[in-house]
PDB file of C-alpha atoms and ligand atoms in Angstrom:
ATOM      1  CA  MET S   1     102.660  94.766 102.486  1.00 78.00           C
ATOM      2  CA  ARG S   2     102.139  98.401 103.551  1.00 96.00           C
ATOM      3  CA  VAL S   3     103.404  99.026 107.084  1.00 97.00           C
ATOM      4  CA  PRO S   4     100.738 101.096 108.861  1.00 97.00           C
ATOM      5  CA  LEU S   5     101.817 104.567 109.898  1.00 98.00           C
ATOM      6  CA  ILE S   6     100.213 106.410 112.796  1.00 98.00           C
ATOM      7  CA  ALA S   7     101.230 110.015 113.333  1.00 98.00           C
ATOM      8  CA  GLY S   8     100.330 112.348 116.183  1.00 98.00           C
ATOM      9  CA  ASN S   9      99.905 115.955 115.063  1.00 98.00           C
ATOM     10  CA  TRP S  10     100.254 118.098 118.165  1.00 98.00           C
ATOM     11  CA  LYS S  11      99.429 121.331 116.319  1.00 98.00           C
ATOM     12  CA  MET S  12     100.235 124.381 118.505  1.00 98.00           C
ATOM     13  CA  TYR S  13     100.083 122.422 121.753  1.00 98.00           C
ATOM     14  CA  LYS S  14     102.852 121.512 124.229  1.00 98.00           C
ATOM     15  CA  THR S  15     105.906 123.499 125.265  1.00 97.00           C
ATOM     16  CA  ALA S  16     109.264 121.721 124.987  1.00 96.00           C
ATOM     17  CA  ALA S  17     109.008 120.662 128.653  1.00 97.00           C
ATOM     18  CA  GLU S  18     105.512 119.277 128.067  1.00 98.00           C
ATOM     19  CA  ALA S  19     106.689 117.500 124.925  1.00 98.00           C
ATOM     20  CA  GLU S  20     109.534 115.849 126.845  1.00 98.00           C
ATOM     21  CA  ALA S  21     107.148 114.746 129.604  1.00 98.00           C
ATOM     22  CA  PHE S  22     104.873 113.220 126.956  1.00 98.00           C
ATOM     23  CA  VAL S  23     107.700 111.217 125.380  1.00 98.00           C
ATOM     24  CA  LEU S  24     108.968 109.920 128.730  1.00 98.00           C
ATOM     25  CA  ALA S  25     105.465 108.683 129.587  1.00 98.00           C
ATOM     26  CA  PHE S  26     104.744 107.382 126.065  1.00 98.00           C
ATOM     27  CA  LEU S  27     107.908 105.349 125.356  1.00 98.00           C
ATOM     28  CA  PRO S  28     107.292 102.602 127.939  1.00 97.00           C
ATOM     29  CA  LEU S  29     103.676 102.256 126.754  1.00 97.00           C
ATOM     30  CA  VAL S  30     104.750 101.443 123.183  1.00 97.00           C
ATOM     31  CA  SER S  31     108.094  99.714 123.681  1.00 93.00           C
ATOM     32  CA  GLY S  32     106.692  96.341 122.648  1.00 89.00           C
ATOM     33  CA  VAL S  33     104.774  97.585 119.623  1.00 93.00           C
ATOM     34  CA  ARG S  34     105.772  95.971 116.316  1.00 92.00           C
ATOM     35  CA  GLY S  35     104.444  96.263 112.783  1.00 95.00           C
ATOM     36  CA  VAL S  36     103.402  99.911 112.954  1.00 97.00           C
ATOM     37  CA  GLU S  37     105.439 103.025 112.256  1.00 97.00           C
ATOM     38  CA  ILE S  38     104.848 105.702 114.898  1.00 98.00           C
ATOM     39  CA  VAL S  39     105.525 109.389 114.211  1.00 98.00           C
ATOM     40  CA  LEU S  40     105.242 112.379 116.554  1.00 98.00           C
ATOM     41  CA  ALA S  41     104.776 115.887 115.123  1.00 98.00           C
ATOM     42  CA  PRO S  42     105.584 118.462 117.821  1.00 98.00           C
ATOM     43  CA  PRO S  43     105.804 122.228 117.240  1.00 98.00           C
ATOM     44  CA  TYR S  44     109.162 123.400 115.816  1.00 98.00           C
ATOM     45  CA  PRO S  45     110.855 124.326 119.122  1.00 97.00           C
ATOM     46  CA  SER S  46     110.431 120.778 120.506  1.00 98.00           C
ATOM     47  CA  ILE S  47     111.562 118.804 117.455  1.00 98.00           C
ATOM     48  CA  GLY S  48     115.195 118.543 118.591  1.00 98.00           C
ATOM     49  CA  ALA S  49     114.329 117.493 122.135  1.00 98.00           C
ATOM     50  CA  VAL S  50     111.742 114.937 121.006  1.00 98.00           C
ATOM     51  CA  ALA S  51     114.113 113.499 118.374  1.00 98.00           C
ATOM     52  CA  LEU S  52     116.833 113.014 121.004  1.00 98.00           C
ATOM     53  CA  LEU S  53     114.464 111.292 123.404  1.00 98.00           C
ATOM     54  CA  VAL S  54     113.030 108.871 120.822  1.00 98.00           C
ATOM     55  CA  ARG S  55     116.442 107.974 119.341  1.00 96.00           C
ATOM     56  CA  GLY S  56     116.804 104.218 118.953  1.00 94.00           C
ATOM     57  CA  SER S  57     113.081 103.581 119.514  1.00 96.00           C
ATOM     58  CA  GLY S  58     112.143 103.522 115.826  1.00 95.00           C
ATOM     59  CA  ILE S  59     109.697 106.397 116.386  1.00 98.00           C
ATOM     60  CA  GLY S  60     109.841 109.094 113.718  1.00 98.00           C
ATOM     61  CA  VAL S  61     109.584 112.846 114.214  1.00 98.00           C
ATOM     62  CA  ALA S  62     107.672 115.127 111.863  1.00 98.00           C
ATOM     63  CA  SER S  63     107.471 118.860 111.419  1.00 98.00           C
ATOM     64  CA  GLN S  64     103.999 120.309 110.846  1.00 98.00           C
ATOM     65  CA  ASN S  65     105.169 122.522 107.984  1.00 98.00           C
ATOM     66  CA  VAL S  66     108.384 123.445 106.182  1.00 98.00           C
ATOM     67  CA  HIS S  67     109.694 126.023 103.705  1.00 98.00           C
ATOM     68  CA  TYR S  68     110.699 124.782 100.249  1.00 97.00           C
ATOM     69  CA  ALA S  69     113.767 126.987  99.802  1.00 98.00           C
ATOM     70  CA  ASP S  70     117.212 125.798 100.922  1.00 97.00           C
ATOM     71  CA  GLU S  71     117.721 129.034 102.846  1.00 97.00           C
ATOM     72  CA  GLY S  72     117.068 132.718 102.381  1.00 98.00           C
ATOM     73  CA  ALA S  73     115.371 135.880 103.576  1.00 98.00           C
ATOM     74  CA  PHE S  74     112.088 134.268 104.643  1.00 98.00           C
ATOM     75  CA  THR S  75     111.420 135.660 108.109  1.00 98.00           C
ATOM     76  CA  GLY S  76     109.672 133.192 110.366  1.00 97.00           C
ATOM     77  CA  GLU S  77     110.248 130.142 108.177  1.00 98.00           C
ATOM     78  CA  VAL S  78     112.237 126.945 108.753  1.00 98.00           C
ATOM     79  CA  SER S  79     114.221 125.001 106.147  1.00 98.00           C
ATOM     80  CA  ILE S  80     114.406 121.273 105.552  1.00 98.00           C
ATOM     81  CA  ARG S  81     118.107 121.134 106.438  1.00 97.00           C
ATOM     82  CA  MET S  82     117.349 122.779 109.792  1.00 98.00           C
ATOM     83  CA  LEU S  83     114.675 120.180 110.439  1.00 98.00           C
ATOM     84  CA  GLN S  84     116.917 117.322 109.383  1.00 98.00           C
ATOM     85  CA  GLU S  85     119.686 118.487 111.645  1.00 98.00           C
ATOM     86  CA  ALA S  86     117.215 118.664 114.525  1.00 98.00           C
ATOM     87  CA  GLY S  87     116.292 115.034 113.841  1.00 98.00           C
ATOM     88  CA  ALA S  88     113.071 115.277 111.831  1.00 98.00           C
ATOM     89  CA  THR S  89     112.285 112.334 109.551  1.00 98.00           C
ATOM     90  CA  HIS S  90     108.878 113.400 108.179  1.00 98.00           C
ATOM     91  CA  CYS S  91     107.065 116.649 107.258  1.00 98.00           C
ATOM     92  CA  ILE S  92     103.317 117.170 107.378  1.00 98.00           C
ATOM     93  CA  ILE S  93     102.520 119.301 104.317  1.00 98.00           C
ATOM     94  CA  GLY S  94      99.330 121.072 103.261  1.00 98.00           C
ATOM     95  CA  HIS S  95      97.320 120.416 106.420  1.00 98.00           C
ATOM     96  CA  SER S  96      93.876 122.003 106.060  1.00 97.00           C
ATOM     97  CA  GLU S  97      94.712 124.489 108.836  1.00 97.00           C
ATOM     98  CA  ARG S  98      97.710 125.643 106.774  1.00 97.00           C
ATOM     99  CA  ARG S  99      95.548 125.926 103.679  1.00 97.00           C
ATOM    100  CA  GLN S 100      92.737 127.709 105.544  1.00 95.00           C
ATOM    101  CA  TYR S 101      94.577 130.100 107.886  1.00 96.00           C
ATOM    102  CA  PHE S 102      97.852 130.597 106.016  1.00 96.00           C
ATOM    103  CA  ALA S 103      96.565 130.576 102.432  1.00 96.00           C
ATOM    104  CA  GLU S 104      98.746 127.673 101.372  1.00 97.00           C
ATOM    105  CA  SER S 105      98.150 126.886  97.708  1.00 97.00           C
ATOM    106  CA  ASP S 106      98.487 123.562  95.892  1.00 97.00           C
ATOM    107  CA  ASP S 107     101.522 125.051  94.189  1.00 98.00           C
ATOM    108  CA  ALA S 108     103.253 125.860  97.500  1.00 98.00           C
ATOM    109  CA  VAL S 109     102.283 122.412  98.796  1.00 98.00           C
ATOM    110  CA  ASN S 110     103.828 120.816  95.698  1.00 98.00           C
ATOM    111  CA  ARG S 111     107.110 122.708  96.106  1.00 98.00           C
ATOM    112  CA  LYS S 112     107.289 121.600  99.727  1.00 98.00           C
ATOM    113  CA  VAL S 113     106.592 117.958  98.871  1.00 98.00           C
ATOM    114  CA  ARG S 114     109.248 117.942  96.140  1.00 98.00           C
ATOM    115  CA  ALA S 115     111.858 119.649  98.341  1.00 98.00           C
ATOM    116  CA  THR S 116     111.151 117.240 101.174  1.00 98.00           C
ATOM    117  CA  LEU S 117     111.534 114.201  98.916  1.00 98.00           C
ATOM    118  CA  ALA S 118     114.723 115.580  97.386  1.00 97.00           C
ATOM    119  CA  ALA S 119     116.214 115.936 100.870  1.00 97.00           C
ATOM    120  CA  GLY S 120     115.298 112.368 101.816  1.00 97.00           C
ATOM    121  CA  LEU S 121     112.528 113.169 104.299  1.00 98.00           C
ATOM    122  CA  THR S 122     109.057 111.656 104.078  1.00 98.00           C
ATOM    123  CA  PRO S 123     106.275 114.085 103.156  1.00 98.00           C
ATOM    124  CA  ILE S 124     102.795 113.533 104.593  1.00 98.00           C
ATOM    125  CA  LEU S 125     100.642 115.290 101.999  1.00 98.00           C
ATOM    126  CA  CYS S 126      97.217 116.247 103.392  1.00 98.00           C
ATOM    127  CA  VAL S 127      94.040 116.546 101.339  1.00 98.00           C
ATOM    128  CA  GLY S 128      90.408 116.891 102.347  1.00 98.00           C
ATOM    129  CA  GLU S 129      87.088 118.531 101.537  1.00 97.00           C
ATOM    130  CA  THR S 130      85.052 120.962 103.647  1.00 96.00           C
ATOM    131  CA  ASP S 131      81.486 120.338 104.776  1.00 94.00           C
ATOM    132  CA  PRO S 132      79.872 122.462 102.024  1.00 95.00           C
ATOM    133  CA  GLU S 133      82.075 120.751  99.430  1.00 96.00           C
ATOM    134  CA  ARG S 134      80.930 117.301 100.605  1.00 95.00           C
ATOM    135  CA  GLU S 135      77.301 118.427 100.768  1.00 93.00           C
ATOM    136  CA  GLY S 136      77.663 119.837  97.262  1.00 96.00           C
ATOM    137  CA  GLY S 137      78.920 116.503  95.910  1.00 96.00           C
ATOM    138  CA  LYS S 138      82.393 117.923  95.243  1.00 97.00           C
ATOM    139  CA  THR S 139      84.486 115.634  97.463  1.00 97.00           C
ATOM    140  CA  PHE S 140      86.232 113.760  94.641  1.00 98.00           C
ATOM    141  CA  ASP S 141      86.818 116.956  92.631  1.00 98.00           C
ATOM    142  CA  VAL S 142      88.425 118.672  95.598  1.00 98.00           C
ATOM    143  CA  VAL S 143      90.624 115.841  96.864  1.00 98.00           C
ATOM    144  CA  GLY S 144      91.506 114.877  93.268  1.00 98.00           C
ATOM    145  CA  ARG S 145      92.637 118.435  92.545  1.00 98.00           C
ATOM    146  CA  GLN S 146      94.628 118.685  95.796  1.00 98.00           C
ATOM    147  CA  LEU S 147      96.290 115.318  95.129  1.00 98.00           C
ATOM    148  CA  ALA S 148      97.164 116.200  91.528  1.00 98.00           C
ATOM    149  CA  GLY S 149      98.460 119.627  92.617  1.00 98.00           C
ATOM    150  CA  GLY S 150     100.529 118.240  95.465  1.00 98.00           C
ATOM    151  CA  THR S 151     102.115 115.421  93.432  1.00 98.00           C
ATOM    152  CA  LYS S 152     102.840 117.418  90.254  1.00 98.00           C
ATOM    153  CA  GLU S 153     106.202 116.543  88.649  1.00 97.00           C
ATOM    154  CA  ILE S 154     106.947 113.818  91.164  1.00 97.00           C
ATOM    155  CA  PRO S 155     108.187 110.741  89.257  1.00 96.00           C
ATOM    156  CA  ALA S 156     106.942 107.213  89.945  1.00 96.00           C
ATOM    157  CA  SER S 157     110.405 106.357  91.266  1.00 95.00           C
ATOM    158  CA  MET S 158     109.785 108.694  94.210  1.00 96.00           C
ATOM    159  CA  GLY S 159     106.045 108.070  94.487  1.00 96.00           C
ATOM    160  CA  SER S 160     106.170 105.228  96.964  1.00 94.00           C
ATOM    161  CA  ARG S 161     107.961 107.501  99.463  1.00 97.00           C
ATOM    162  CA  VAL S 162     105.016 109.891  99.601  1.00 98.00           C
ATOM    163  CA  VAL S 163     102.478 109.436 102.396  1.00 98.00           C
ATOM    164  CA  VAL S 164      99.015 110.845 101.721  1.00 98.00           C
ATOM    165  CA  ALA S 165      96.600 111.826 104.502  1.00 98.00           C
ATOM    166  CA  TYR S 166      92.900 112.127 103.755  1.00 98.00           C
ATOM    167  CA  GLU S 167      91.462 114.506 106.334  1.00 97.00           C
ATOM    168  CA  PRO S 168      87.903 115.678 105.715  1.00 97.00           C
ATOM    169  CA  VAL S 169      87.873 119.200 107.149  1.00 95.00           C
ATOM    170  CA  TRP S 170      84.436 118.632 108.698  1.00 93.00           C
ATOM    171  CA  ALA S 171      85.851 115.780 110.777  1.00 92.00           C
ATOM    172  CA  ILE S 172      88.881 117.624 112.193  1.00 91.00           C
ATOM    173  CA  GLY S 173      88.535 118.463 115.869  1.00 88.00           C
ATOM    174  CA  THR S 174      84.770 118.100 115.656  1.00 88.00           C
ATOM    175  CA  GLY S 175      84.298 114.608 117.082  1.00 84.00           C
ATOM    176  CA  LYS S 176      82.468 113.839 113.815  1.00 84.00           C
ATOM    177  CA  THR S 177      84.530 111.031 112.245  1.00 85.00           C
ATOM    178  CA  ALA S 178      83.960 109.884 108.686  1.00 89.00           C
ATOM    179  CA  THR S 179      82.463 106.412 108.793  1.00 95.00           C
ATOM    180  CA  PRO S 180      84.927 103.696 107.815  1.00 96.00           C
ATOM    181  CA  ALA S 181      82.937 103.261 104.567  1.00 96.00           C
ATOM    182  CA  GLN S 182      83.077 106.988 103.760  1.00 96.00           C
ATOM    183  CA  ALA S 183      86.821 107.046 104.413  1.00 97.00           C
ATOM    184  CA  GLN S 184      87.521 103.860 102.427  1.00 98.00           C
ATOM    185  CA  GLU S 185      85.572 105.245  99.455  1.00 98.00           C
ATOM    186  CA  VAL S 186      87.809 108.319  99.285  1.00 98.00           C
ATOM    187  CA  HIS S 187      90.990 106.337  99.987  1.00 98.00           C
ATOM    188  CA  ALA S 188      90.195 103.953  97.116  1.00 98.00           C
ATOM    189  CA  PHE S 189      89.585 106.948  94.849  1.00 98.00           C
ATOM    190  CA  LEU S 190      92.928 108.491  95.858  1.00 98.00           C
ATOM    191  CA  ARG S 191      94.773 105.223  95.252  1.00 98.00           C
ATOM    192  CA  GLY S 192      93.130 104.971  91.836  1.00 98.00           C
ATOM    193  CA  ARG S 193      94.413 108.439  90.966  1.00 98.00           C
ATOM    194  CA  LEU S 194      97.886 107.542  92.229  1.00 98.00           C
ATOM    195  CA  LYS S 195      97.845 104.422  90.039  1.00 98.00           C
ATOM    196  CA  GLU S 196      97.088 106.556  86.976  1.00 97.00           C
ATOM    197  CA  LEU S 197     100.028 108.718  87.958  1.00 97.00           C
ATOM    198  CA  TRP S 198     102.617 106.233  89.197  1.00 97.00           C
ATOM    199  CA  GLY S 199     101.411 102.786  88.179  1.00 97.00           C
ATOM    200  CA  GLY S 200     102.431  99.972  90.520  1.00 95.00           C
ATOM    201  CA  ALA S 201     104.258 102.340  92.897  1.00 96.00           C
ATOM    202  CA  ALA S 202     100.823 103.484  94.105  1.00 97.00           C
ATOM    203  CA  ASP S 203     100.373 100.135  95.853  1.00 97.00           C
ATOM    204  CA  ALA S 204     103.180 101.028  98.239  1.00 97.00           C
ATOM    205  CA  VAL S 205     101.801 104.485  99.158  1.00 98.00           C
ATOM    206  CA  ARG S 206     100.403 104.723 102.664  1.00 98.00           C
ATOM    207  CA  ILE S 207      97.105 106.629 102.739  1.00 98.00           C
ATOM    208  CA  LEU S 208      96.278 107.776 106.280  1.00 98.00           C
ATOM    209  CA  TYR S 209      92.884 108.841 107.554  1.00 97.00           C
ATOM    210  CA  GLY S 210      92.624 111.882 109.818  1.00 97.00           C
ATOM    211  CA  GLY S 211      89.709 113.579 111.566  1.00 96.00           C
ATOM    212  CA  SER S 212      88.595 112.727 115.119  1.00 94.00           C
ATOM    213  CA  VAL S 213      90.480 109.420 115.259  1.00 96.00           C
ATOM    214  CA  LYS S 214      90.160 108.017 118.789  1.00 96.00           C
ATOM    215  CA  PRO S 215      91.038 104.766 120.583  1.00 97.00           C
ATOM    216  CA  ASP S 216      87.485 103.520 120.050  1.00 96.00           C
ATOM    217  CA  ASN S 217      87.245 104.066 116.275  1.00 96.00           C
ATOM    218  CA  ILE S 218      90.790 103.289 115.045  1.00 97.00           C
ATOM    219  CA  ALA S 219      90.278  99.522 114.636  1.00 97.00           C
ATOM    220  CA  ALA S 220      87.157  99.898 112.462  1.00 97.00           C
ATOM    221  CA  LEU S 221      88.950 102.420 110.244  1.00 97.00           C
ATOM    222  CA  MET S 222      92.090 100.277 109.941  1.00 97.00           C
ATOM    223  CA  ALA S 223      90.057  97.242 108.903  1.00 97.00           C
ATOM    224  CA  ASN S 224      89.631  98.783 105.430  1.00 97.00           C
ATOM    225  CA  GLU S 225      91.831  97.798 102.531  1.00 97.00           C
ATOM    226  CA  ASP S 226      93.035 101.282 101.583  1.00 98.00           C
ATOM    227  CA  ILE S 227      93.317 102.792 105.059  1.00 98.00           C
ATOM    228  CA  ASP S 228      96.970 102.420 106.007  1.00 98.00           C
ATOM    229  CA  GLY S 229      97.179 104.463 109.157  1.00 98.00           C
ATOM    230  CA  ALA S 230      96.022 107.642 110.824  1.00 98.00           C
ATOM    231  CA  LEU S 231      96.926 111.263 111.394  1.00 98.00           C
ATOM    232  CA  VAL S 232      95.699 111.990 114.898  1.00 98.00           C
ATOM    233  CA  GLY S 233      95.248 115.442 116.431  1.00 97.00           C
ATOM    234  CA  GLY S 234      93.436 115.783 119.759  1.00 97.00           C
ATOM    235  CA  ALA S 235      93.766 112.130 120.798  1.00 98.00           C
ATOM    236  CA  SER S 236      97.551 112.224 120.297  1.00 98.00           C
ATOM    237  CA  LEU S 237      98.046 114.785 123.059  1.00 98.00           C
ATOM    238  CA  SER S 238      97.793 112.290 125.905  1.00 98.00           C
ATOM    239  CA  PRO S 239     100.339 109.439 126.073  1.00 98.00           C
ATOM    240  CA  GLY S 240      97.659 106.993 127.198  1.00 98.00           C
ATOM    241  CA  SER S 241      95.168 107.644 124.406  1.00 98.00           C
ATOM    242  CA  PHE S 242      97.827 107.839 121.680  1.00 98.00           C
ATOM    243  CA  ALA S 243      99.368 104.567 122.928  1.00 98.00           C
ATOM    244  CA  LYS S 244      95.921 102.938 122.714  1.00 98.00           C
ATOM    245  CA  ILE S 245      95.601 104.138 119.117  1.00 98.00           C
ATOM    246  CA  VAL S 246      98.982 102.799 118.005  1.00 97.00           C
ATOM    247  CA  THR S 247      98.252  99.444 119.654  1.00 95.00           C
ATOM    248  CA  PHE S 248      94.867  99.147 117.898  1.00 89.00           C
ATOM    249  CA  HIS S 249      95.387  95.543 116.711  1.00 79.00           C
TER     250      HIS S 249
HETATM  251  P1  LIG L 301      91.758 115.669 115.181  1.00 89.04           P
HETATM  252  O1  LIG L 301      92.812 116.372 114.181  1.00 89.04           O
HETATM  253  O2  LIG L 301      92.238 114.245 115.387  1.00 89.04           O
HETATM  254  O3  LIG L 301      91.838 116.491 116.441  1.00 89.04           O
HETATM  255  O4  LIG L 301      90.428 115.724 114.530  1.00 89.04           O
HETATM  256  C1  LIG L 301      93.365 115.686 113.089  1.00 89.04           C
HETATM  257  C2  LIG L 301      94.301 116.578 112.312  1.00 89.04           C
HETATM  258  O5  LIG L 301      93.994 117.770 112.135  1.00 89.04           O
HETATM  259  O6  LIG L 301      95.378 116.135 111.836  1.00 89.04           O
END
């Protein structure tokens, strides 16, 4: 019922030329793939080039951030309309690196999610606890607060268009993946919260897992009821390994 979504978050890797080379190598590897939505999230300067190259393939293109205002004096920022014109279909919002290094608050995350939905793009709202928070038994408090903050004032009618990504900060780029059981436990909690918020629409929300997803652990993660896809960093940088991940079944 929920089409799995697998997104590659390239972070601040790949020039436009490198991004184009990736897509040219990747497309033939996934041309026969059905039943999974694939999304690539290159850095801003490559979004237009990647969107042109994937046109007609069904592959989506995400930004890794966005500004919530339509336009204005916000030096260094990029608007949703600019992204849309460049061919973006999705926006990653509230990634832990944005929260940690760029002081992004739940309030800013919420404005970005609402603006993205209003413009017709798909937000990928990221939540996740740090190592001390997990050790301190605060995982559900933290992800519950981030989810509530990020989805504030979003009506049930728009809820099913939101994609949530659970990314435990201690698992990002560390090679330390959450076990499928640990991930499923948090995903089920998040879906429960979404049900309180949006009722039946929560059943349509894709909840992705992120944090050291690799070709050899994707199948075990995807076997869980509430894990509907993945947000992949390091292993999405090579066409071969990302193709293996999207062809997990
Ligand atoms: P990773 O990154 O797969 O390299 O752990 C995931 C992410 O930050 O989205």
